[in-house]
Amino acid sequence: MSGKVPQRSSQVGHLTSRVRHLLRGPRPEAVPALVGRACSLVGLLNIAAGVFPRFRHSRMHAIAEVLPGAFGPFAAALSLSAGVLLLLLAHGLKRGKRRAWRAAVVLLPAGAVAQFMYRHSVVGVLISVLLLTALLRHRDQFAALPDPRSRWRALANFVLMSAGSLALGLVIVSAHPGTLVGDPSLADRITHVLYGLFGFEGPVDYQGNTSWTVAFSLGALGWITAVTTIYLAFRPEHPAAHLTEDDETRLRALLAKHGGRDSLGHFALRRDKAVVFSPSGKAAVTYRVVSGVMLASGDPIGDVEAWPGAIERFMDEAKAHSWTPAVMGCSETGAEVWTRETGLDALELGDEAVVDVPDFSLAGRAMRNVRQMVKRIERAGYETRVRRVRDLGETELERIRRAAEDWRGTDTERGFSMALGRVGDPSDGDCLIATAHKADEEPGEYGDLKAILHFVPWGTDGVSLDLMRRDRSADPGMNELLIVAALQAAPKFGIARVSLNFAMFRSALARGEKIGAGPVLRAWRGLLVFLSRWFQIESLYKFNAKFQPRWEPRFVVYRASGDLPRLGFAAMQAEGFVNLALPLPRFLRRRTAARRPCPHQVAEREVRAA
């Protein structure tokens, strides 16, 4: 027994020295990350101390028992509760969130008082006081504002916490095999967990005081699930920022002067984006916050000389909320400015296919496949029409809108960096719509309409492809037919350049299939081809290559290599490939959209009424 005391003293001394190092050693900006990691470690140790009986008698218990949350006879339930709450709190502390700091400042003194009252543990009080001192000393590093949030967060918390409580509850119920009475089945154990989460006794029995330990632990899990869900449901909402009517007007003015520089400029007018302007108002950066990532797309809008001011505002906003700054799909010039002004890194993401209209022709061997496909479809009785949105009647526009929604292959609209998110809006009169028609003996819901292509303006002499939709019953090749029709009709609209789809990792696919490609490049291409089963990587590249475009590189700008997985996940959410929200049924989405006219429609109605 005496031999264990020096070992425990050395462990406690090591932990105390690490806390002292936290007080004076690390750089101030590194404190939130260190505190967050410490909370994660403490949480895991407390959960282990509360769940596994052997852990409470292991060497690690010498550290775990002096951490805030493990008190006296309620050690199992309280350490489990403290562990879960610290894990929930750790992420906010890592990001320097002010509210997480406030919660920690309140909880640490409470933990110190509990240590002294229940266990008379001077060491536990000392650790709590040292951690509290570190938080107070570096309080200026915990100033980040809250993230956008809604009531859906409460539902997500309830689902995830319930699932986690059920899984952890099964571990708790099964962690005492030596005191179990009989051999309860899995169904009995699940029933016992469900009863225990609500504070009732289940069908599983234990010998001695183990039943009380299990009951208190399960009750603590149920209590945490209920309290966190209620808190998230009733706290004030901070809805995600959207483009206001004034913001959109200012952006349109910038695009009118400088919109010809970037083919993605018009996509800044998505109304689910927010915007920051430079101090002079001559440049702007639009963005959306996804999973803590402040995601901009394309180049800044406006005068290139004013870009640094808008970028500085963007970075200040990211710092104020502790968001991770990132840019998707900027041009080479944009990447140079971003990296120069912010110190961020840039990585080539892929290439944008741009067709110069004066150089486009269906003649020649390279265009034979496209030429034959277009002629075959035209012989089948299809005709095409290319018009500006302002030249279409409201009845036809409404039919095109409904067809574009119903022909969408996914429940959610995909696209962020190269998608406008709407079709036929009165404020987008310069957009170009190409449609394919075929007179059938029995007209469908949308008459003779069979396919749609929608282009947004790219300055005064270009357009950029927004979306492609087609009737699933139509003949293959509708997209090729309409792209050719748009390119052939472009001169009469004064269009000299057309931006098609973005081909991700295009250079790797192109070089990897050539003779002499090395094993690394071939392996990378093989991985991309494999991923193309779920994501349109190779197919988009081959589709774009049919039209013999020139390739313009696009880049992703990021802060650190460790942020790339998180950035990739956020980009997939923004583009609609990953949807963590619960989508409404389609008929409800349509009714909701009908009840929410755009600001310009509201203004137009008010003028007519006046």
mmCIF file of N, CA and C in Angstrom, residues 240-252 268-275 277 286 598-600:
data_model
loop_
_atom_site.group_PDB
_atom_site.id
_atom_site.type_symbol
_atom_site.label_atom_id
_atom_site.label_comp_id
_atom_site.label_asym_id
_atom_site.label_seq_id
_atom_site.Cartn_x
_atom_site.Cartn_y
_atom_site.Cartn_z
ATOM 1 N N ALA A 240 -29.207 32.088 -39.505
ATOM 2 C CA ALA A 240 -28.110 32.304 -40.454
ATOM 3 C C ALA A 240 -28.386 33.549 -41.280
ATOM 4 N N ALA A 241 -27.312 34.310 -41.536
ATOM 5 C CA ALA A 241 -27.460 35.543 -42.299
ATOM 6 C C ALA A 241 -27.838 35.233 -43.740
ATOM 7 N N HIS A 242 -28.659 36.079 -44.306
ATOM 8 C CA HIS A 242 -29.054 35.948 -45.701
ATOM 9 C C HIS A 242 -28.823 37.275 -46.410
ATOM 10 N N LEU A 243 -28.803 37.208 -47.723
ATOM 11 C CA LEU A 243 -28.594 38.395 -48.528
ATOM 12 C C LEU A 243 -29.832 39.285 -48.437
ATOM 13 N N THR A 244 -29.646 40.502 -47.966
ATOM 14 C CA THR A 244 -30.769 41.432 -47.875
ATOM 15 C C THR A 244 -30.992 42.115 -49.228
ATOM 16 N N GLU A 245 -32.102 42.816 -49.339
ATOM 17 C CA GLU A 245 -32.404 43.507 -50.590
ATOM 18 C C GLU A 245 -31.372 44.592 -50.873
ATOM 19 N N ASP A 246 -30.934 45.295 -49.815
ATOM 20 C CA ASP A 246 -29.914 46.328 -49.991
ATOM 21 C C ASP A 246 -28.578 45.707 -50.398
ATOM 22 N N ASP A 247 -28.214 44.571 -49.776
ATOM 23 C CA ASP A 247 -26.981 43.881 -50.153
ATOM 24 C C ASP A 247 -27.021 43.464 -51.616
ATOM 25 N N GLU A 248 -28.162 42.921 -52.041
ATOM 26 C CA GLU A 248 -28.274 42.461 -53.425
ATOM 27 C C GLU A 248 -28.165 43.622 -54.401
ATOM 28 N N THR A 249 -28.757 44.764 -54.047
ATOM 29 C CA THR A 249 -28.670 45.938 -54.919
ATOM 30 C C THR A 249 -27.234 46.403 -55.063
ATOM 31 N N ARG A 250 -26.501 46.432 -53.950
ATOM 32 C CA ARG A 250 -25.100 46.858 -54.001
ATOM 33 C C ARG A 250 -24.241 45.868 -54.780
ATOM 34 N N LEU A 251 -24.520 44.579 -54.624
ATOM 35 C CA LEU A 251 -23.767 43.572 -55.368
ATOM 36 C C LEU A 251 -24.031 43.678 -56.865
ATOM 37 N N ARG A 252 -25.283 43.920 -57.223
ATOM 38 C CA ARG A 252 -25.607 44.053 -58.653
ATOM 39 C C ARG A 252 -24.904 45.267 -59.257
ATOM 40 N N ALA A 268 -22.765 35.034 -56.684
ATOM 41 C CA ALA A 268 -22.733 35.730 -55.403
ATOM 42 C C ALA A 268 -24.118 36.229 -55.007
ATOM 43 N N LEU A 269 -25.058 36.257 -55.943
ATOM 44 C CA LEU A 269 -26.404 36.744 -55.670
ATOM 45 C C LEU A 269 -27.323 35.671 -55.102
ATOM 46 N N ARG A 270 -26.780 34.497 -54.770
ATOM 47 C CA ARG A 270 -27.580 33.509 -54.043
ATOM 48 C C ARG A 270 -28.088 34.137 -52.746
ATOM 49 N N ARG A 271 -29.360 33.958 -52.450
ATOM 50 C CA ARG A 271 -29.931 34.645 -51.290
ATOM 51 C C ARG A 271 -29.730 33.885 -49.983
ATOM 52 N N ASP A 272 -29.065 32.736 -50.033
ATOM 53 C CA ASP A 272 -28.707 32.057 -48.792
ATOM 54 C C ASP A 272 -27.254 32.329 -48.416
ATOM 55 N N LYS A 273 -26.663 33.359 -49.013
ATOM 56 C CA LYS A 273 -25.318 33.792 -48.666
ATOM 57 C C LYS A 273 -25.383 35.100 -47.888
ATOM 58 N N ALA A 274 -24.334 35.361 -47.125
ATOM 59 C CA ALA A 274 -24.141 36.654 -46.474
ATOM 60 C C ALA A 274 -22.999 37.371 -47.184
ATOM 61 N N VAL A 275 -22.799 38.635 -46.868
ATOM 62 C CA VAL A 275 -21.805 39.424 -47.589
ATOM 63 C C VAL A 275 -21.121 40.389 -46.636
ATOM 64 N N PHE A 277 -18.568 43.883 -47.108
ATOM 65 C CA PHE A 277 -18.064 44.844 -48.078
ATOM 66 C C PHE A 277 -16.764 45.459 -47.578
ATOM 67 N N THR A 286 -18.826 37.279 -50.610
ATOM 68 C CA THR A 286 -20.024 36.581 -50.153
ATOM 69 C C THR A 286 -19.631 35.217 -49.607
ATOM 70 N N CYS A 598 -39.718 36.649 -53.633
ATOM 71 C CA CYS A 598 -38.457 37.346 -53.479
ATOM 72 C C CYS A 598 -38.709 38.823 -53.210
ATOM 73 N N PRO A 599 -37.738 39.574 -52.681
ATOM 74 C CA PRO A 599 -37.940 40.974 -52.365
ATOM 75 C C PRO A 599 -38.365 41.812 -53.557
ATOM 76 N N HIS A 600 -37.840 41.460 -54.743
ATOM 77 C CA HIS A 600 -38.187 42.243 -55.932
ATOM 78 C C HIS A 600 -39.641 42.017 -56.333
#
